[in-house]
Amino acid sequence: MKMQRKLLMIPGPIEFEPEVMDAMSIPTPSHVEPDFIESFGRVLEMMKQVWMCPSGQPFVVAGTGTLAMDIAGSNLIEPGDHALVISTGYFGQRYSDLLKRYGANVTLLTAPVGDIVPMDEIEATLKKRKYKLMTFTHVDTSTSVLNDPKPIGDLGKKYDVLTVIDGVCSVAGEEIQQEAWGIDVVLTASQKAVGVPPGLALMVVSQKAMSVWKNRSTPVGNYYADWGNWLPIMEAYLQRKPSYFGTPAVNLILALEKSLQLILKEGVEQRIERHRKAGHAFREGLKSLGLKIIPVKNSVAANTLSAPYFPEGIRGAVIISGILDKGVVVAGGLLPEIKSTYFRVGHMGMVSKKEIVTTLKAIEASLIKQGLKIEKDACLKTAFDIF
Ligand code: PMP
């Protein structure tokens, strides 16, 4: 595929570090050769560090983020179980549909667009009946709304409900202390803040959730996803032993090893702080351009992506193509009810001042081209001040 490279600022896949791409492009080794076994073992150990879950069980399976959702759902739900889905957009709805496939009775709490479901509403719902599992999207990629996992984890502990975080758009970009916050499953995919091309479903599972799975009375309703097939494989690689169930995505796992090394070298806290700063600078820059974002307040605005509304009266497709003309790729809307009214910009992974400023400049140029009266470079000054 030969094309002129544009800056990829969609919410995944993202721009990847050259070292990660180099690690991926070596001639493919056997999945049972000693060097690869060592790499896979290290990947699983580093995941526990990045997820901040030293006693958790990590899984790496070839597939996308939806597979990660499927693995957690199919292993933890048995027909007739009650599940609570706390939805802040498109991906909450997806989790509700998915859990129903495995026979769950789903209660769906949906936040107004741009906001979260209040904690007292979640607690009131948990008081009504015994739920086996509750799930929420840490950052909903359709709305850029951020949930705070800690108080939801506290409710999970208080009401003895397993908590599952869809962290596809947050892990390694937003703060998650899985073990300290008592979250049972934190799942993600490789192509976002974790910084590896698409193709890996990743998760760390608490020992509590593993024992709930072990004590199931019915077989897992999904053969590929069944932890019964994958647990021995992960345990073997952790013990540096060869093993096989389904062929691992060898090159992607080598890329993941490099990316996790880079994440830990930077430091997880520093990395989260860098995302905070980038998110803040970008949101303020958008404000300087006169653009309003979907999240109703700063405390529920994600740092891994932003979702600004188009200015009224201007066709969105024209704005997006004007941004593209300036060499930056952004994404269209995703939430069906407001899809054509907004766009989305990812700012995660290796994102720095350079990418934030380049993207703001491209948006500014596109808006000016459409005749909007904007003070030139004001958004850049705003962003620079924050950096
Ligand atoms: N959950 C969230 C929050 C996501 O952002 C995405 C992907 N955009 C998914 C789940 C699904 O991941 P995938 O596209 O890799 O299947």
Short mmCIF file of C-alpha atoms and ligand atoms in Angstrom, two decimals:
data_model
loop_
_atom_site.label_atom_id
_atom_site.label_comp_id
_atom_site.label_asym_id
_atom_site.label_seq_id
_atom_site.Cartn_x
_atom_site.Cartn_y
_atom_site.Cartn_z
CA MET A 1 0.00 0.00 0.00
CA LYS A 2 1.82 3.11 -1.23
CA MET A 3 0.48 6.43 -0.03
CA GLN A 4 1.56 9.70 1.39
CA ARG A 5 1.66 9.37 5.16
CA LYS A 6 -0.79 11.56 7.03
CA LEU A 7 -0.87 12.02 10.78
CA LEU A 8 -3.32 9.44 12.17
CA MET A 9 -5.32 11.11 14.94
CA ILE A 10 -8.33 8.78 15.09
CA PRO A 11 -9.19 6.97 18.33
CA GLY A 12 -7.38 3.81 17.24
CA PRO A 13 -5.45 2.61 15.45
CA ILE A 14 -3.05 5.37 16.38
CA GLU A 15 0.49 6.42 15.49
CA PHE A 16 2.87 3.76 16.77
CA GLU A 17 6.43 4.14 18.02
CA PRO A 18 9.03 3.22 15.37
CA GLU A 19 10.67 0.84 17.86
CA VAL A 20 7.37 -1.05 18.18
CA MET A 21 7.07 -1.34 14.41
CA ASP A 22 10.70 -2.55 14.22
CA ALA A 23 10.07 -5.19 16.90
CA MET A 24 7.10 -6.40 14.89
CA SER A 25 8.83 -6.66 11.56
CA ILE A 26 11.43 -9.33 12.37
CA PRO A 27 11.17 -12.70 10.58
CA THR A 28 8.44 -14.60 12.44
CA PRO A 29 9.85 -17.06 14.98
CA SER A 30 8.12 -20.25 16.12
CA HIS A 31 5.69 -19.70 18.97
CA VAL A 32 7.48 -22.42 20.95
CA GLU A 33 11.07 -21.31 20.50
CA PRO A 34 12.89 -20.26 23.67
CA ASP A 35 13.35 -16.57 22.80
CA PHE A 36 9.67 -16.15 21.98
CA ILE A 37 8.59 -18.02 25.12
CA GLU A 38 10.74 -15.59 27.12
CA SER A 39 9.17 -12.60 25.34
CA PHE A 40 5.61 -13.84 25.88
CA GLY A 41 6.35 -14.55 29.55
CA ARG A 42 7.71 -11.02 29.97
CA VAL A 43 4.65 -9.55 28.24
CA LEU A 44 2.34 -11.25 30.74
CA GLU A 45 4.43 -10.04 33.68
CA MET A 46 4.59 -6.47 32.38
CA MET A 47 0.82 -6.39 31.82
CA LYS A 48 0.31 -6.97 35.54
CA GLN A 49 2.55 -3.96 36.21
CA VAL A 50 0.85 -1.66 33.70
CA TRP A 51 -2.63 -2.71 34.87
CA MET A 52 -1.40 -2.37 38.49
CA CYS A 53 -2.74 -5.79 39.35
CA PRO A 54 0.13 -7.89 40.72
CA SER A 55 -2.07 -10.83 41.72
CA GLY A 56 -4.18 -10.83 38.54
CA GLN A 57 -4.25 -13.34 35.72
CA PRO A 58 -3.26 -11.80 32.38
CA PHE A 59 -4.56 -13.07 29.02
CA VAL A 60 -3.32 -12.22 25.52
CA VAL A 61 -5.47 -13.65 22.73
CA ALA A 62 -5.44 -12.88 19.00
CA GLY A 63 -8.50 -10.80 18.20
CA THR A 64 -9.90 -7.30 18.72
CA GLY A 65 -11.30 -5.42 21.69
CA THR A 66 -14.72 -6.89 21.04
CA LEU A 67 -13.21 -10.34 21.55
CA ALA A 68 -11.84 -9.14 24.90
CA MET A 69 -15.39 -8.09 25.82
CA ASP A 70 -16.64 -11.47 24.60
CA ILE A 71 -14.05 -13.41 26.60
CA ALA A 72 -14.96 -11.66 29.85
CA GLY A 73 -18.70 -11.91 29.18
CA SER A 74 -18.80 -15.54 28.10
CA ASN A 75 -16.60 -16.78 30.93
CA LEU A 76 -18.37 -14.93 33.73
CA ILE A 77 -22.01 -15.15 32.67
CA GLU A 78 -24.20 -18.22 32.95
CA PRO A 79 -27.75 -18.32 31.59
CA GLY A 80 -30.11 -16.49 33.94
CA ASP A 81 -27.44 -14.38 35.68
CA HIS A 82 -28.24 -10.74 36.31
CA ALA A 83 -25.84 -8.21 34.78
CA LEU A 84 -25.82 -4.44 35.11
CA VAL A 85 -24.49 -2.45 32.17
CA ILE A 86 -23.66 1.19 32.84
CA SER A 87 -23.63 2.86 29.46
CA THR A 88 -22.09 6.15 28.39
CA GLY A 89 -22.45 5.54 24.66
CA TYR A 90 -22.11 3.08 21.82
CA PHE A 91 -19.93 0.52 23.57
CA GLY A 92 -22.22 0.15 26.59
CA GLN A 93 -25.01 -0.85 24.22
CA ARG A 94 -22.62 -3.35 22.61
CA TYR A 95 -21.85 -4.94 25.98
CA SER A 96 -25.53 -5.24 26.75
CA ASP A 97 -26.18 -7.05 23.43
CA LEU A 98 -23.18 -9.30 24.00
CA LEU A 99 -24.11 -10.38 27.53
CA LYS A 100 -27.65 -11.21 26.42
CA ARG A 101 -26.17 -13.70 23.91
CA TYR A 102 -24.83 -15.66 26.86
CA GLY A 103 -28.21 -15.68 28.57
CA ALA A 104 -27.76 -12.74 30.97
CA ASN A 105 -30.73 -10.75 32.23
CA VAL A 106 -29.37 -7.31 31.52
CA THR A 107 -30.33 -4.09 33.27
CA LEU A 108 -29.09 -1.18 31.19
CA LEU A 109 -28.50 2.20 32.82
CA THR A 110 -27.87 4.75 30.10
CA ALA A 111 -26.40 8.17 30.83
CA PRO A 112 -27.66 11.26 29.01
CA VAL A 113 -25.37 12.02 26.04
CA GLY A 114 -22.18 13.61 27.35
CA ASP A 115 -22.63 12.63 30.98
CA ILE A 116 -22.11 9.64 33.27
CA VAL A 117 -24.68 7.67 35.26
CA PRO A 118 -24.68 9.15 38.79
CA MET A 119 -23.27 6.90 41.54
CA ASP A 120 -26.49 7.07 43.58
CA GLU A 121 -28.46 5.74 40.63
CA ILE A 122 -25.99 2.84 40.27
CA GLU A 123 -26.20 2.12 43.99
CA ALA A 124 -30.01 2.29 44.01
CA THR A 125 -30.05 -0.26 41.18
CA LEU A 126 -27.62 -2.58 42.96
CA LYS A 127 -29.83 -2.50 46.05
CA LYS A 128 -32.82 -3.82 44.13
CA ARG A 129 -31.48 -7.31 43.37
CA LYS A 130 -28.37 -9.46 43.42
CA TYR A 131 -26.25 -8.86 40.33
CA LYS A 132 -23.44 -11.19 39.37
CA LEU A 133 -21.58 -8.68 37.26
CA MET A 134 -21.58 -5.02 36.36
CA THR A 135 -19.71 -3.41 33.54
CA PHE A 136 -18.95 0.10 32.36
CA THR A 137 -16.86 1.75 29.68
CA HIS A 138 -13.92 3.64 31.17
CA VAL A 139 -13.73 5.95 28.14
CA ASP A 140 -16.58 5.61 25.70
CA THR A 141 -14.98 6.19 22.32
CA SER A 142 -18.28 7.34 20.80
CA THR A 143 -18.76 10.24 23.24
CA SER A 144 -15.31 10.77 24.83
CA VAL A 145 -17.02 10.50 28.21
CA LEU A 146 -14.78 9.32 31.07
CA ASN A 147 -16.08 7.27 34.01
CA ASP A 148 -14.21 7.23 37.32
CA PRO A 149 -13.59 3.51 38.01
CA LYS A 150 -12.77 3.88 41.71
CA PRO A 151 -16.24 4.63 43.13
CA ILE A 152 -17.78 2.00 40.84
CA GLY A 153 -15.20 -0.51 42.07
CA ASP A 154 -16.15 0.43 45.65
CA LEU A 155 -19.80 -0.30 44.88
CA GLY A 156 -18.79 -3.62 43.35
CA LYS A 157 -17.04 -4.57 46.60
CA LYS A 158 -19.89 -3.29 48.78
CA TYR A 159 -22.55 -5.29 46.91
CA ASP A 160 -20.30 -8.24 46.04
CA VAL A 161 -20.69 -7.80 42.29
CA LEU A 162 -17.91 -8.56 39.80
CA THR A 163 -16.81 -5.39 38.01
CA VAL A 164 -15.68 -5.45 34.40
CA ILE A 165 -14.14 -2.38 32.79
CA ASP A 166 -14.14 -1.94 29.06
CA GLY A 167 -10.79 -0.16 29.00
CA VAL A 168 -10.31 -0.40 25.23
CA CYS A 169 -9.90 3.36 24.97
CA SER A 170 -8.21 3.90 28.32
CA VAL A 171 -5.64 1.32 29.42
CA ALA A 172 -2.17 2.96 29.45
CA GLY A 173 -3.78 6.36 28.82
CA GLU A 174 -6.09 6.92 31.81
CA GLU A 175 -5.44 6.04 35.43
CA ILE A 176 -6.46 2.53 36.47
CA GLN A 177 -5.27 0.87 39.64
CA GLN A 178 -7.01 -2.43 39.10
CA GLU A 179 -6.05 -4.20 42.30
CA ALA A 180 -6.24 -1.22 44.66
CA TRP A 181 -9.63 -0.23 43.25
CA GLY A 182 -10.98 -3.80 43.38
CA ILE A 183 -11.81 -4.11 39.69
CA ASP A 184 -12.20 -7.72 38.56
CA VAL A 185 -11.57 -7.46 34.83
CA VAL A 186 -9.80 -4.69 32.95
CA LEU A 187 -9.87 -5.45 29.26
CA THR A 188 -8.46 -3.66 26.25
CA ALA A 189 -7.16 -4.03 22.71
CA SER A 190 -3.70 -3.43 21.33
CA GLN A 191 -4.40 -0.59 18.90
CA LYS A 192 -5.08 2.28 21.27
CA ALA A 193 -3.10 3.68 24.19
CA VAL A 194 -1.26 0.37 24.60
CA GLY A 195 0.45 1.32 21.35
CA VAL A 196 0.51 -1.82 19.16
CA PRO A 197 -1.17 -2.39 15.76
CA PRO A 198 -4.65 -3.95 15.87
CA GLY A 199 -5.01 -7.67 16.53
CA LEU A 200 -4.62 -8.43 20.24
CA ALA A 201 -7.34 -8.78 22.87
CA LEU A 202 -5.79 -8.12 26.29
CA MET A 203 -7.06 -8.40 29.84
CA VAL A 204 -6.08 -8.93 33.44
CA VAL A 205 -8.54 -10.85 35.63
CA SER A 206 -8.73 -10.86 39.43
CA GLN A 207 -8.39 -14.15 41.33
CA LYS A 208 -11.93 -13.60 42.58
CA ALA A 209 -13.30 -13.56 39.03
CA MET A 210 -11.17 -16.59 38.13
CA SER A 211 -12.70 -18.52 41.01
CA VAL A 212 -16.22 -17.49 39.98
CA TRP A 213 -15.38 -18.87 36.53
CA LYS A 214 -13.92 -22.10 38.02
CA ASN A 215 -17.11 -22.67 39.99
CA ARG A 216 -19.47 -22.37 37.01
CA SER A 217 -22.15 -24.99 36.78
CA THR A 218 -22.52 -24.76 32.97
CA PRO A 219 -19.87 -24.89 30.22
CA VAL A 220 -18.68 -21.57 28.76
CA GLY A 221 -20.89 -20.82 25.76
CA ASN A 222 -18.00 -19.84 23.48
CA TYR A 223 -15.31 -22.37 22.56
CA TYR A 224 -12.54 -20.00 21.41
CA ALA A 225 -13.04 -17.64 24.35
CA ASP A 226 -13.15 -20.29 27.08
CA TRP A 227 -10.57 -19.58 29.81
CA GLY A 228 -10.38 -23.36 30.18
CA ASN A 229 -8.50 -23.34 26.87
CA TRP A 230 -6.37 -20.24 27.49
CA LEU A 231 -5.45 -20.38 31.17
CA PRO A 232 -3.03 -23.33 30.79
CA ILE A 233 -1.35 -21.48 27.91
CA MET A 234 -0.87 -18.26 29.87
CA GLU A 235 0.37 -20.22 32.89
CA ALA A 236 2.84 -22.12 30.71
CA TYR A 237 4.32 -18.98 29.15
CA LEU A 238 4.55 -17.37 32.59
CA GLN A 239 6.57 -20.42 33.66
CA ARG A 240 8.61 -20.14 30.43
CA LYS A 241 7.29 -23.40 29.05
CA PRO A 242 6.04 -24.07 25.51
CA SER A 243 2.33 -24.61 25.07
CA TYR A 244 -0.35 -24.48 22.42
CA PHE A 245 -4.07 -23.93 22.07
CA GLY A 246 -4.43 -21.45 19.18
CA THR A 247 -1.36 -20.06 17.41
CA PRO A 248 -0.32 -16.84 19.16
CA ALA A 249 -0.03 -13.68 17.05
CA VAL A 250 3.75 -13.96 17.35
CA ASN A 251 4.83 -10.67 15.73
CA LEU A 252 2.14 -8.66 17.52
CA ILE A 253 3.24 -10.13 20.84
CA LEU A 254 6.83 -9.07 20.11
CA ALA A 255 5.53 -5.59 19.33
CA LEU A 256 3.58 -5.64 22.59
CA GLU A 257 6.72 -6.59 24.49
CA LYS A 258 8.48 -3.51 23.10
CA SER A 259 5.52 -1.23 23.74
CA LEU A 260 5.08 -2.39 27.35
CA GLN A 261 8.82 -1.87 27.89
CA LEU A 262 8.49 1.68 26.61
CA ILE A 263 5.43 2.29 28.81
CA LEU A 264 7.25 1.07 31.92
CA LYS A 265 10.40 2.98 30.98
CA GLU A 266 8.37 6.19 30.80
CA GLY A 267 6.54 5.18 33.98
CA VAL A 268 2.80 4.50 34.09
CA GLU A 269 2.07 7.57 36.22
CA GLN A 270 4.14 9.84 33.99
CA ARG A 271 2.40 8.42 30.94
CA ILE A 272 -1.04 9.09 32.41
CA GLU A 273 0.07 12.61 33.31
CA ARG A 274 1.29 13.16 29.75
CA HIS A 275 -2.14 12.10 28.46
CA ARG A 276 -3.82 14.42 30.98
CA LYS A 277 -1.79 17.32 29.74
CA ALA A 278 -2.37 16.46 26.07
CA GLY A 279 -6.11 16.05 26.67
CA HIS A 280 -6.33 19.30 28.58
CA ALA A 281 -4.33 21.25 25.98
CA PHE A 282 -6.42 19.83 23.16
CA ARG A 283 -9.76 20.57 24.82
CA GLU A 284 -8.71 24.13 25.63
CA GLY A 285 -7.44 24.53 22.08
CA LEU A 286 -10.83 23.41 20.76
CA LYS A 287 -12.48 25.95 23.05
CA SER A 288 -10.28 28.69 21.57
CA LEU A 289 -11.54 27.61 18.15
CA GLY A 290 -15.10 28.09 19.36
CA LEU A 291 -15.87 24.36 19.33
CA LYS A 292 -18.01 22.71 21.99
CA ILE A 293 -17.30 19.14 23.08
CA ILE A 294 -19.76 16.36 23.96
CA PRO A 295 -18.75 15.83 27.63
CA VAL A 296 -20.88 18.17 29.75
CA LYS A 297 -18.08 18.96 32.20
CA ASN A 298 -14.33 18.64 32.44
CA SER A 299 -14.43 15.93 35.10
CA VAL A 300 -16.13 13.54 32.65
CA ALA A 301 -13.97 14.43 29.64
CA ALA A 302 -11.49 11.77 28.51
CA ASN A 303 -7.82 12.46 27.98
CA THR A 304 -7.37 9.82 25.29
CA LEU A 305 -9.73 11.37 22.75
CA SER A 306 -11.99 14.39 22.24
CA ALA A 307 -15.35 14.63 20.53
CA PRO A 308 -16.13 18.19 19.34
CA TYR A 309 -19.40 19.21 17.69
CA PHE A 310 -19.16 20.77 14.24
CA PRO A 311 -19.99 24.48 14.15
CA GLU A 312 -23.67 24.95 13.39
CA GLY A 313 -24.66 25.30 9.78
CA ILE A 314 -21.52 23.74 8.31
CA ARG A 315 -21.45 20.26 6.84
CA GLY A 316 -19.22 17.98 8.86
CA ALA A 317 -17.81 16.11 5.90
CA VAL A 318 -16.39 19.38 4.56
CA ILE A 319 -14.63 20.14 7.86
CA ILE A 320 -13.17 16.64 8.05
CA SER A 321 -11.89 16.78 4.49
CA GLY A 322 -10.40 20.24 5.14
CA ILE A 323 -8.50 18.75 8.09
CA LEU A 324 -7.35 15.88 5.89
CA ASP A 325 -6.08 18.38 3.29
CA LYS A 326 -3.77 19.66 6.02
CA GLY A 327 -2.39 16.16 6.52
CA VAL A 328 -4.33 15.02 9.60
CA VAL A 329 -6.78 12.11 9.73
CA VAL A 330 -9.64 12.45 12.23
CA ALA A 331 -12.75 10.29 12.67
CA GLY A 332 -16.44 11.01 12.15
CA GLY A 333 -19.18 10.64 14.76
CA LEU A 334 -20.22 7.20 16.03
CA LEU A 335 -23.17 7.55 18.39
CA PRO A 336 -26.19 6.92 16.13
CA GLU A 337 -28.46 9.65 17.54
CA ILE A 338 -25.95 12.47 16.95
CA LYS A 339 -23.57 10.85 14.48
CA SER A 340 -23.54 13.63 11.86
CA THR A 341 -23.11 16.48 14.34
CA TYR A 342 -19.60 15.82 15.65
CA PHE A 343 -16.18 14.35 14.99
CA ARG A 344 -13.58 12.54 17.06
CA VAL A 345 -9.87 13.05 17.55
CA GLY A 346 -7.68 10.49 19.29
CA HIS A 347 -4.75 11.77 21.34
CA MET A 348 -3.17 8.76 22.94
CA GLY A 349 -0.09 6.57 22.92
CA MET A 350 3.00 8.45 21.79
CA VAL A 351 1.04 11.72 21.55
CA SER A 352 3.04 14.87 22.35
CA LYS A 353 2.85 18.62 21.97
CA LYS A 354 3.78 18.25 18.31
CA GLU A 355 0.76 16.11 17.38
CA ILE A 356 -1.65 18.22 19.44
CA VAL A 357 -0.48 21.46 17.86
CA THR A 358 -0.41 20.04 14.31
CA THR A 359 -3.96 18.79 14.72
CA LEU A 360 -5.31 22.04 16.19
CA LYS A 361 -3.66 23.95 13.35
CA ALA A 362 -5.28 21.65 10.77
CA ILE A 363 -8.72 22.09 12.38
CA GLU A 364 -8.21 25.87 12.51
CA ALA A 365 -7.30 25.97 8.80
CA SER A 366 -10.34 23.90 7.89
CA LEU A 367 -12.70 26.13 9.90
CA ILE A 368 -11.20 29.31 8.42
CA LYS A 369 -11.61 27.85 4.93
CA GLN A 370 -15.33 27.51 5.68
CA GLY A 371 -15.51 31.20 6.48
CA LEU A 372 -15.50 31.05 10.28
CA LYS A 373 -14.10 34.09 12.01
CA ILE A 374 -11.32 32.73 14.18
CA GLU A 375 -8.36 34.54 15.68
CA LYS A 376 -5.46 32.89 13.93
CA ASP A 377 -3.08 30.86 16.14
CA ALA A 378 -5.05 31.58 19.32
CA CYS A 379 -5.67 27.85 19.79
CA LEU A 380 -1.96 27.17 19.46
CA LYS A 381 -1.12 29.75 22.08
CA THR A 382 -3.68 28.20 24.44
CA ALA A 383 -2.19 24.75 23.93
CA PHE A 384 1.41 25.97 24.24
CA ASP A 385 0.59 27.68 27.52
CA ILE A 386 -0.68 24.40 28.94
CA PHE A 387 2.38 22.50 27.78
N1 PMP B 1 -14.84 -0.68 23.51
C1 PMP B 1 -14.39 0.55 23.27
C2 PMP B 1 -14.48 1.57 24.35
C3 PMP B 1 -13.82 0.85 22.03
O1 PMP B 1 -13.36 2.07 21.81
C4 PMP B 1 -13.74 -0.14 21.04
C5 PMP B 1 -13.13 0.15 19.68
N2 PMP B 1 -13.29 1.41 19.20
C6 PMP B 1 -14.23 -1.42 21.33
C7 PMP B 1 -14.75 -1.65 22.59
C8 PMP B 1 -14.16 -2.51 20.35
O2 PMP B 1 -12.84 -2.79 20.00
P1 PMP B 1 -12.48 -3.42 18.60
O3 PMP B 1 -12.87 -2.44 17.55
O4 PMP B 1 -10.99 -3.61 18.68
O5 PMP B 1 -13.23 -4.69 18.49
#
